[in-house]
Amino acid sequence: MKSTGFSGWLQALRVYTHPRVLGMLSLGFSAGLPLLLILGTLSFWLREAGIDRTTIGHLSWIGLAYSFKWLWSPLVDRLSLPLLTHLLGRRRAWLLLSQIIITAALVGMASTDPVVNLTQMVFFALAVAFASATQDIALDAYRIEAVAAELQGAMAATYQAGYRVAMILASAGVLWIAAAVDLSADVYDHAPWRFAYLVMAASMAVGIISTLIIREPDVPYSKLISENEAIAQQAIAHWNLPPRIRVMLIWLYGALIAPFRDFIVRHGRQALLILGLIAIYRISDVVMGVMSNPFYVDMGYSKDEVATISKVYGVIMTIVGAAIGGVLTLKIGIMRTLFLGAVLSAATNLLFVWLAGRGHDVSGLIFTISADNLSAGIASCAFIAYLSGLTNSAYSATQYALFSSVMLLLPKFIAGFSGQFVDAYGYENFFIATALLGFPVLILVWLAGQAKFATSAK
């Protein structure tokens, strides 16, 4: 019998004391650290070094590695690493390898002056991007396999908390460190940036140590994998192929095709509904987010105000929202929390309409950022838990990588036109439009919830 009232909520909060839930704090930190070091923070460094804006813009394509990680996720799912897999297990082996590469590549970035050798800097940044995306694949699979479904919300919340703390360190933290040791503030100097990035490389020890401490998830070898490989073997039985080619084709079928076939077979007609929901769930936040910084500038907010309120305080509110989301998924279920997150994400965009009418208002900005980031934390936590529940343990890395790639494809594409919309219709109409984008999400969440209820009732 479930506890009710205040004691019930206190009991729900105890989920955050679970060892594997706590462990996701440090692993989330390891996942969140590299992203801004090869994007926003690197752009600041390059601009200070005198690199032109066009080049900096082109270098942002390095981040596309995260959008295409599903291409090599089957290797992470199925390929054993020599020695490491035997010593650590499948997930921890890939985690450790990717973390070591990230650390080494960050040291390489720190040691490279972009003024002297920009090509070498790009090479090391690409290495960080691909290793970081690989770490995400292995970590998502570990998170899904490590605990039961009812703990996925809490795992998502602690993961987000660690991730967001790392983003503060990788953005504001790097700038503070570099500024603290910069003796020639008016002239570009490579030394402060080298020191700051070496500190970031050393910070990856948090993830490495955690990977060595945690236990590999106890996931038995799935009969489904054997069955799918048997299907492939039957299909090519009449082909006159050398044994090695035959074995390779069977492996490729099991690694590349079977995970996607499994998703379609398990969900049937609902697969399109689920993929549609995944594709647009975060559309309201993602489209609005592209114009948030230009909006702050146009409203007259200073760099210090934006950095403190949006980048630090806002991240803290996101962490709080994620913690609330983790408890809500446990108490009221994932689908209800998913619906609540969608409502809040769309509704809080309307606060920016109110803020646009007030101009430069620091108190208004704090209130708006509080509500917006709190709702984003709840929505993200529920969404991660939902995606985790869709995967099959036999193909968790591949399927989750596909979901997380689909999640941003359409929103990012539409967001590319956000500036044109603002120029044509103004900020108020833009924020109203982003809120309206949330209505189709509510319909799809409701339909997905009904379909899930109907399936479980059978």
Short mmCIF file of C-alpha atoms in Angstrom, two decimals:
data_model
loop_
_atom_site.label_atom_id
_atom_site.label_comp_id
_atom_site.label_asym_id
_atom_site.label_seq_id
_atom_site.Cartn_x
_atom_site.Cartn_y
_atom_site.Cartn_z
CA MET A 1 0.00 0.00 0.00
CA LYS A 2 1.37 3.40 -1.03
CA SER A 3 1.96 6.08 1.58
CA THR A 4 -0.15 9.22 1.23
CA GLY A 5 0.16 12.82 2.31
CA PHE A 6 3.35 14.46 3.49
CA SER A 7 4.94 11.19 4.63
CA GLY A 8 4.32 9.76 1.16
CA TRP A 9 6.21 12.60 -0.48
CA LEU A 10 9.08 12.23 1.99
CA GLN A 11 9.27 8.56 1.16
CA ALA A 12 9.32 9.40 -2.54
CA LEU A 13 12.25 11.77 -1.95
CA ARG A 14 14.27 8.87 -0.51
CA VAL A 15 14.63 7.60 -4.06
CA TYR A 16 17.56 10.05 -4.36
CA THR A 17 19.53 8.10 -1.76
CA HIS A 18 19.69 5.01 -3.98
CA PRO A 19 23.42 4.38 -4.73
CA ARG A 20 22.98 4.20 -8.51
CA VAL A 21 20.74 7.28 -8.52
CA LEU A 22 23.39 9.19 -6.59
CA GLY A 23 26.08 7.88 -8.94
CA MET A 24 24.37 9.57 -11.88
CA LEU A 25 25.36 12.96 -10.42
CA SER A 26 29.03 12.43 -11.21
CA LEU A 27 28.35 10.60 -14.47
CA GLY A 28 26.02 13.42 -15.56
CA PHE A 29 28.80 15.88 -14.70
CA SER A 30 31.17 13.95 -16.96
CA ALA A 31 28.62 14.06 -19.78
CA GLY A 32 27.87 17.77 -19.45
CA LEU A 33 31.43 19.07 -19.22
CA PRO A 34 32.67 18.68 -22.85
CA LEU A 35 29.73 20.24 -24.75
CA LEU A 36 30.31 23.96 -24.15
CA LEU A 37 34.10 23.53 -24.21
CA ILE A 38 33.84 22.82 -27.96
CA LEU A 39 30.95 25.22 -28.68
CA GLY A 40 30.08 28.40 -26.75
CA THR A 41 33.20 28.68 -24.58
CA LEU A 42 35.49 27.80 -27.47
CA SER A 43 33.79 30.48 -29.59
CA PHE A 44 34.58 33.07 -26.90
CA TRP A 45 38.23 31.93 -26.86
CA LEU A 46 38.51 32.01 -30.66
CA ARG A 47 36.97 35.46 -30.93
CA GLU A 48 39.30 36.84 -28.27
CA ALA A 49 42.16 35.32 -30.26
CA GLY A 50 41.06 37.31 -33.30
CA ILE A 51 39.50 34.49 -35.33
CA ASP A 52 36.86 35.89 -37.70
CA ARG A 53 33.15 35.33 -37.04
CA THR A 54 32.56 33.38 -40.27
CA THR A 55 35.16 30.80 -39.28
CA ILE A 56 33.76 30.61 -35.75
CA GLY A 57 30.29 30.05 -37.19
CA HIS A 58 31.53 27.22 -39.40
CA LEU A 59 33.29 25.59 -36.45
CA SER A 60 29.95 25.30 -34.64
CA TRP A 61 29.27 22.37 -37.01
CA ILE A 62 31.57 20.36 -34.76
CA GLY A 63 28.50 19.94 -32.55
CA LEU A 64 26.75 17.95 -35.30
CA ALA A 65 28.59 14.88 -33.97
CA TYR A 66 25.90 14.70 -31.25
CA SER A 67 23.09 14.67 -33.84
CA PHE A 68 24.52 11.72 -35.76
CA LYS A 69 25.62 9.53 -32.87
CA TRP A 70 22.97 6.97 -33.82
CA LEU A 71 25.21 6.04 -36.78
CA TRP A 72 27.85 4.41 -34.57
CA SER A 73 25.65 3.58 -31.57
CA PRO A 74 25.27 -0.06 -32.80
CA LEU A 75 29.03 -0.49 -32.33
CA VAL A 76 28.78 0.72 -28.74
CA ASP A 77 25.82 -1.61 -28.23
CA ARG A 78 27.44 -4.76 -29.63
CA LEU A 79 31.20 -4.38 -30.05
CA SER A 80 33.47 -5.58 -27.23
CA LEU A 81 36.65 -3.64 -26.52
CA PRO A 82 39.83 -5.71 -26.11
CA LEU A 83 40.76 -6.16 -22.44
CA LEU A 84 38.51 -3.32 -21.19
CA THR A 85 35.24 -5.19 -21.75
CA HIS A 86 36.63 -8.25 -19.98
CA LEU A 87 37.76 -6.15 -17.00
CA LEU A 88 34.89 -3.68 -16.70
CA GLY A 89 31.93 -4.96 -18.70
CA ARG A 90 30.35 -3.65 -21.91
CA ARG A 91 28.99 -0.26 -20.73
CA ARG A 92 31.82 0.71 -18.37
CA ALA A 93 34.45 -0.19 -20.97
CA TRP A 94 33.03 2.25 -23.51
CA LEU A 95 32.51 4.88 -20.81
CA LEU A 96 36.13 4.69 -19.68
CA LEU A 97 37.55 4.71 -23.21
CA SER A 98 35.51 7.77 -24.23
CA GLN A 99 36.36 9.62 -20.99
CA ILE A 100 40.09 9.01 -21.48
CA ILE A 101 39.88 10.29 -25.07
CA ILE A 102 37.94 13.39 -23.95
CA THR A 103 40.57 14.12 -21.29
CA ALA A 104 43.47 13.69 -23.72
CA ALA A 105 41.77 15.81 -26.40
CA LEU A 106 41.04 18.60 -23.89
CA VAL A 107 44.72 18.60 -22.95
CA GLY A 108 45.43 18.88 -26.68
CA MET A 109 43.07 21.86 -26.99
CA ALA A 110 44.65 23.50 -23.96
CA SER A 111 48.12 23.10 -25.46
CA THR A 112 47.12 24.55 -28.85
CA ASP A 113 47.09 28.26 -29.56
CA PRO A 114 44.39 28.81 -32.25
CA VAL A 115 46.33 31.81 -33.57
CA VAL A 116 49.31 29.55 -34.32
CA ASN A 117 47.54 26.34 -35.37
CA LEU A 118 43.78 26.54 -35.84
CA THR A 119 43.66 23.25 -37.77
CA GLN A 120 45.13 21.37 -34.83
CA MET A 121 42.58 22.99 -32.52
CA VAL A 122 39.76 21.81 -34.79
CA PHE A 123 41.18 18.27 -34.79
CA PHE A 124 41.23 18.11 -30.99
CA ALA A 125 37.74 19.68 -30.74
CA LEU A 126 36.38 17.05 -33.15
CA ALA A 127 37.98 14.33 -31.03
CA VAL A 128 36.24 15.75 -27.94
CA ALA A 129 32.90 15.89 -29.81
CA PHE A 130 32.97 12.30 -31.08
CA ALA A 131 34.27 10.89 -27.78
CA SER A 132 31.66 12.89 -25.85
CA ALA A 133 28.85 11.65 -28.11
CA THR A 134 30.14 8.10 -27.60
CA GLN A 135 30.15 8.65 -23.84
CA ASP A 136 26.50 9.77 -24.12
CA ILE A 137 25.57 6.57 -25.97
CA ALA A 138 27.18 4.31 -23.35
CA LEU A 139 25.90 6.39 -20.43
CA ASP A 140 22.31 6.43 -21.67
CA ALA A 141 22.45 2.64 -22.03
CA TYR A 142 23.92 2.27 -18.54
CA ARG A 143 21.25 4.54 -17.03
CA ILE A 144 18.45 2.54 -18.64
CA GLU A 145 19.87 -0.84 -17.64
CA ALA A 146 21.09 0.02 -14.13
CA VAL A 147 17.71 0.44 -12.38
CA ALA A 148 14.05 -0.53 -12.71
CA ALA A 149 11.59 1.58 -14.70
CA GLU A 150 10.12 3.32 -11.63
CA LEU A 151 13.56 4.78 -10.78
CA GLN A 152 14.20 6.20 -14.26
CA GLY A 153 12.73 9.59 -13.32
CA ALA A 154 15.12 9.92 -10.38
CA MET A 155 18.04 8.76 -12.54
CA ALA A 156 17.12 11.40 -15.12
CA ALA A 157 16.89 14.09 -12.41
CA THR A 158 20.31 13.40 -10.88
CA TYR A 159 21.83 13.04 -14.36
CA GLN A 160 20.49 16.49 -15.28
CA ALA A 161 21.73 17.98 -12.01
CA GLY A 162 25.28 16.78 -12.65
CA TYR A 163 25.05 17.78 -16.31
CA ARG A 164 23.91 21.33 -15.53
CA VAL A 165 26.56 21.87 -12.84
CA ALA A 166 29.18 20.83 -15.37
CA MET A 167 27.78 23.30 -17.90
CA ILE A 168 28.17 26.12 -15.37
CA LEU A 169 31.80 25.09 -14.83
CA ALA A 170 32.44 24.75 -18.58
CA SER A 171 31.02 28.20 -19.35
CA ALA A 172 31.13 30.73 -16.52
CA GLY A 173 33.76 28.69 -14.65
CA VAL A 174 36.23 28.69 -17.54
CA LEU A 175 35.83 32.44 -18.02
CA TRP A 176 36.33 33.09 -14.31
CA ILE A 177 39.44 30.87 -14.19
CA ALA A 178 40.96 32.42 -17.31
CA ALA A 179 40.23 35.94 -16.06
CA ALA A 180 41.75 35.19 -12.65
CA VAL A 181 45.15 34.22 -14.10
CA ASP A 182 45.16 36.69 -17.01
CA LEU A 183 47.83 39.32 -16.36
CA SER A 184 47.28 41.10 -19.68
CA ALA A 185 43.54 41.57 -19.89
CA ASP A 186 43.74 44.04 -22.79
CA VAL A 187 45.88 41.80 -25.02
CA TYR A 188 45.18 38.20 -26.08
CA ASP A 189 47.30 35.68 -24.23
CA HIS A 190 47.12 31.90 -24.74
CA ALA A 191 48.36 31.04 -21.23
CA PRO A 192 45.12 31.77 -19.28
CA TRP A 193 43.08 29.68 -21.71
CA ARG A 194 45.63 26.86 -21.52
CA PHE A 195 45.36 26.82 -17.74
CA ALA A 196 41.55 26.95 -17.75
CA TYR A 197 41.24 24.06 -20.24
CA LEU A 198 43.78 21.98 -18.32
CA VAL A 199 41.57 22.43 -15.25
CA MET A 200 38.62 21.19 -17.34
CA ALA A 201 40.64 18.17 -18.50
CA ALA A 202 41.50 17.38 -14.86
CA SER A 203 37.80 17.69 -13.97
CA MET A 204 37.06 14.68 -16.19
CA ALA A 205 38.58 12.63 -13.33
CA VAL A 206 35.15 12.88 -11.68
CA GLY A 207 33.65 10.72 -14.42
CA ILE A 208 36.63 8.38 -14.73
CA ILE A 209 36.68 7.60 -11.00
CA SER A 210 32.91 7.06 -11.00
CA THR A 211 33.15 4.66 -13.94
CA LEU A 212 35.75 2.62 -12.06
CA ILE A 213 33.59 2.54 -8.90
CA ILE A 214 30.13 1.75 -10.29
CA ARG A 215 29.01 -1.81 -11.00
CA GLU A 216 28.18 -3.01 -14.50
CA PRO A 217 24.40 -3.49 -14.95
CA ASP A 218 23.38 -7.13 -14.66
CA VAL A 219 21.58 -7.51 -17.99
CA PRO A 220 21.35 -11.11 -19.23
CA TYR A 221 22.05 -11.84 -22.88
CA SER A 222 18.70 -11.45 -24.62
CA LYS A 223 17.14 -14.31 -26.54
CA LEU A 224 15.91 -11.64 -28.94
CA ILE A 225 19.46 -11.07 -30.18
CA SER A 226 19.89 -14.78 -30.94
CA GLU A 227 16.50 -14.91 -32.64
CA ASN A 228 17.28 -11.94 -34.87
CA GLU A 229 20.65 -13.37 -35.82
CA ALA A 230 18.88 -16.65 -36.69
CA ILE A 231 16.51 -14.71 -38.97
CA ALA A 232 19.49 -13.15 -40.75
CA GLN A 233 21.19 -16.53 -41.04
CA GLN A 234 18.08 -18.01 -42.66
CA ALA A 235 17.78 -15.10 -45.08
CA ILE A 236 21.30 -15.53 -46.46
CA ALA A 237 21.45 -19.32 -46.21
CA HIS A 238 21.04 -19.78 -49.97
CA TRP A 239 23.69 -17.17 -50.80
CA ASN A 240 27.05 -18.52 -51.85
CA LEU A 241 29.23 -16.48 -49.51
CA PRO A 242 32.55 -17.09 -47.77
CA PRO A 243 32.08 -17.96 -44.06
CA ARG A 244 33.67 -14.69 -42.85
CA ILE A 245 31.38 -12.56 -45.02
CA ARG A 246 28.38 -14.59 -43.81
CA VAL A 247 29.31 -14.01 -40.16
CA MET A 248 29.87 -10.30 -40.79
CA LEU A 249 26.46 -9.87 -42.49
CA ILE A 250 24.70 -11.65 -39.62
CA TRP A 251 26.46 -9.40 -37.11
CA LEU A 252 25.61 -6.27 -39.11
CA TYR A 253 21.95 -7.27 -39.27
CA GLY A 254 21.87 -7.78 -35.52
CA ALA A 255 23.69 -4.48 -34.85
CA LEU A 256 22.18 -2.13 -37.45
CA ILE A 257 18.77 -3.39 -38.58
CA ALA A 258 17.42 -5.49 -35.71
CA PRO A 259 17.22 -2.59 -33.16
CA PHE A 260 14.99 -0.52 -35.44
CA ARG A 261 12.95 -3.55 -36.53
CA ASP A 262 12.43 -4.42 -32.86
CA PHE A 263 11.00 -0.98 -32.11
CA ILE A 264 8.52 -1.19 -35.01
CA VAL A 265 7.48 -4.77 -34.15
CA ARG A 266 6.97 -4.01 -30.43
CA HIS A 267 4.91 -0.85 -30.93
CA GLY A 268 3.20 -1.58 -34.28
CA ARG A 269 0.97 1.29 -35.41
CA GLN A 270 1.83 3.23 -32.27
CA ALA A 271 5.45 3.52 -33.44
CA LEU A 272 4.60 6.51 -35.65
CA LEU A 273 2.68 8.17 -32.81
CA ILE A 274 5.62 7.68 -30.45
CA LEU A 275 8.16 8.98 -32.97
CA GLY A 276 5.92 11.99 -33.65
CA LEU A 277 5.78 12.77 -29.94
CA ILE A 278 9.55 12.40 -29.61
CA ALA A 279 10.08 14.68 -32.61
CA ILE A 280 8.07 17.60 -31.24
CA TYR A 281 7.95 17.28 -27.44
CA ARG A 282 10.67 19.90 -26.84
CA ILE A 283 9.78 22.07 -29.86
CA SER A 284 8.38 24.96 -27.81
CA ASP A 285 11.52 25.32 -25.67
CA VAL A 286 14.06 24.69 -28.43
CA VAL A 287 12.57 27.19 -30.90
CA MET A 288 12.16 29.85 -28.21
CA GLY A 289 15.66 29.26 -26.81
CA VAL A 290 17.43 30.34 -29.99
CA MET A 291 16.09 33.89 -29.66
CA SER A 292 16.39 34.18 -25.87
CA ASN A 293 19.91 35.67 -25.84
CA PRO A 294 19.22 38.20 -28.64
CA PHE A 295 16.04 39.13 -26.72
CA TYR A 296 18.06 39.82 -23.55
CA VAL A 297 20.46 42.03 -25.51
CA ASP A 298 17.65 43.95 -27.21
CA MET A 299 15.92 44.48 -23.86
CA GLY A 300 19.09 46.12 -22.52
CA TYR A 301 20.26 43.45 -20.06
CA SER A 302 24.00 43.50 -19.38
CA LYS A 303 26.35 40.53 -19.79
CA ASP A 304 26.67 40.25 -16.00
CA GLU A 305 22.90 40.24 -15.54
CA VAL A 306 22.39 37.56 -18.20
CA ALA A 307 25.30 35.44 -16.95
CA THR A 308 24.18 35.55 -13.33
CA ILE A 309 20.42 35.23 -13.82
CA SER A 310 20.16 33.03 -16.92
CA LYS A 311 23.35 30.98 -16.95
CA VAL A 312 23.86 30.35 -13.22
CA TYR A 313 20.59 30.99 -11.37
CA GLY A 314 18.60 29.60 -14.32
CA VAL A 315 20.60 26.37 -14.32
CA ILE A 316 20.00 25.97 -10.58
CA MET A 317 16.24 26.32 -11.18
CA THR A 318 16.47 23.67 -13.92
CA ILE A 319 18.12 21.30 -11.44
CA VAL A 320 15.35 21.98 -8.92
CA GLY A 321 12.75 21.35 -11.62
CA ALA A 322 14.43 18.07 -12.55
CA ALA A 323 14.38 16.96 -8.90
CA ILE A 324 10.66 17.76 -8.71
CA GLY A 325 10.12 15.91 -11.98
CA GLY A 326 11.88 12.83 -10.61
CA VAL A 327 9.54 12.72 -7.60
CA LEU A 328 6.46 13.38 -9.75
CA THR A 329 7.23 10.50 -12.10
CA LEU A 330 7.38 8.22 -9.07
CA LYS A 331 4.19 9.57 -7.47
CA ILE A 332 1.84 10.26 -10.41
CA GLY A 333 3.50 8.35 -13.25
CA ILE A 334 5.59 9.25 -16.27
CA MET A 335 2.75 10.09 -18.70
CA ARG A 336 1.00 12.51 -16.32
CA THR A 337 4.31 14.23 -15.54
CA LEU A 338 5.06 14.34 -19.28
CA PHE A 339 1.73 16.09 -19.88
CA LEU A 340 2.32 18.53 -17.01
CA GLY A 341 5.79 19.33 -18.35
CA ALA A 342 4.38 20.04 -21.80
CA VAL A 343 1.72 22.38 -20.39
CA LEU A 344 4.24 24.28 -18.26
CA SER A 345 6.82 24.56 -21.07
CA ALA A 346 4.29 26.15 -23.43
CA ALA A 347 2.64 28.34 -20.78
CA THR A 348 5.88 29.80 -19.42
CA ASN A 349 6.81 31.04 -22.89
CA LEU A 350 3.94 33.51 -22.48
CA LEU A 351 5.84 35.06 -19.56
CA PHE A 352 8.36 36.32 -22.11
CA VAL A 353 5.50 38.20 -23.82
CA TRP A 354 4.86 39.91 -20.47
CA LEU A 355 8.58 40.56 -20.00
CA ALA A 356 8.90 42.06 -23.50
CA GLY A 357 6.30 44.65 -22.53
CA ARG A 358 8.26 45.67 -19.42
CA GLY A 359 11.63 46.30 -21.11
CA HIS A 360 14.68 46.17 -18.87
CA ASP A 361 13.30 44.71 -15.63
CA VAL A 362 15.70 42.57 -13.59
CA SER A 363 13.00 41.40 -11.16
CA GLY A 364 10.81 40.43 -14.10
CA LEU A 365 13.69 38.53 -15.68
CA ILE A 366 14.35 36.60 -12.46
CA PHE A 367 10.68 35.63 -12.19
CA THR A 368 10.45 34.60 -15.84
CA ILE A 369 13.70 32.60 -15.77
CA SER A 370 12.60 30.89 -12.55
CA ALA A 371 9.31 29.70 -14.01
CA ASP A 372 10.71 28.82 -17.44
CA ASN A 373 13.70 26.81 -16.21
CA LEU A 374 11.72 25.09 -13.46
CA SER A 375 9.20 23.88 -16.04
CA ALA A 376 12.01 22.87 -18.41
CA GLY A 377 13.57 20.74 -15.67
CA ILE A 378 10.29 18.94 -14.99
CA ALA A 379 9.63 18.37 -18.71
CA SER A 380 13.17 17.15 -19.46
CA CYS A 381 13.18 14.74 -16.53
CA ALA A 382 9.84 13.21 -17.55
CA PHE A 383 10.89 13.03 -21.20
CA ILE A 384 14.15 11.24 -20.45
CA ALA A 385 12.29 8.75 -18.26
CA TYR A 386 9.73 8.23 -21.04
CA LEU A 387 12.41 7.61 -23.68
CA SER A 388 14.21 5.22 -21.34
CA GLY A 389 11.05 3.17 -20.96
CA LEU A 390 10.68 2.81 -24.73
CA THR A 391 13.96 0.99 -25.21
CA ASN A 392 14.54 -2.74 -25.28
CA SER A 393 17.39 -3.82 -22.99
CA ALA A 394 18.81 -5.86 -25.89
CA TYR A 395 19.37 -2.67 -27.92
CA SER A 396 19.25 0.13 -25.33
CA ALA A 397 22.23 2.12 -26.65
CA THR A 398 21.16 2.07 -30.31
CA GLN A 399 17.48 2.79 -29.70
CA TYR A 400 18.06 5.61 -27.20
CA ALA A 401 20.62 7.21 -29.53
CA LEU A 402 17.97 7.17 -32.28
CA PHE A 403 15.35 8.74 -29.99
CA SER A 404 17.68 11.49 -28.76
CA SER A 405 18.65 12.32 -32.37
CA VAL A 406 15.01 12.47 -33.55
CA MET A 407 14.21 14.65 -30.54
CA LEU A 408 16.14 17.69 -31.86
CA LEU A 409 15.97 17.29 -35.63
CA LEU A 410 12.66 19.10 -36.37
CA PRO A 411 12.89 21.67 -33.53
CA LYS A 412 16.42 22.67 -34.60
CA PHE A 413 15.30 23.01 -38.23
CA ILE A 414 12.32 25.22 -37.35
CA ALA A 415 14.45 27.22 -34.90
CA GLY A 416 16.63 28.26 -37.83
CA PHE A 417 13.81 30.53 -39.01
CA SER A 418 13.21 32.13 -35.61
CA GLY A 419 15.25 35.24 -36.36
CA GLN A 420 13.29 35.92 -39.55
CA PHE A 421 10.02 35.56 -37.63
CA VAL A 422 11.13 38.05 -34.96
CA ASP A 423 12.27 40.54 -37.62
CA ALA A 424 8.91 40.29 -39.36
CA TYR A 425 6.48 40.09 -36.42
CA GLY A 426 8.35 41.11 -33.25
CA TYR A 427 9.23 39.32 -30.02
CA GLU A 428 5.72 39.29 -28.52
CA ASN A 429 4.21 37.45 -31.50
CA PHE A 430 7.21 35.12 -31.62
CA PHE A 431 6.80 34.04 -27.98
CA ILE A 432 3.05 33.57 -28.48
CA ALA A 433 3.78 31.41 -31.53
CA THR A 434 6.23 29.22 -29.58
CA ALA A 435 3.59 28.72 -26.88
CA LEU A 436 1.06 27.68 -29.55
CA LEU A 437 3.57 25.11 -30.82
CA GLY A 438 2.96 23.30 -27.55
CA PHE A 439 -0.68 22.43 -28.35
CA PRO A 440 0.09 19.58 -30.79
CA VAL A 441 2.44 18.20 -28.12
CA LEU A 442 -0.41 18.02 -25.59
CA ILE A 443 -2.56 16.11 -28.09
CA LEU A 444 0.21 13.60 -28.84
CA VAL A 445 1.00 13.08 -25.14
CA TRP A 446 -2.70 12.41 -24.47
CA LEU A 447 -2.94 9.97 -27.41
CA ALA A 448 0.28 8.20 -26.38
CA GLY A 449 -1.03 7.93 -22.82
CA GLN A 450 -4.33 6.46 -24.01
CA ALA A 451 -2.51 3.98 -26.23
CA LYS A 452 -0.22 2.97 -23.39
CA PHE A 453 -3.20 2.51 -21.04
CA ALA A 454 -5.04 0.41 -23.63
CA THR A 455 -1.97 -1.79 -24.16
CA SER A 456 -1.40 -2.35 -20.43
CA ALA A 457 -5.10 -3.17 -19.91
CA LYS A 458 -4.96 -6.08 -22.34
#
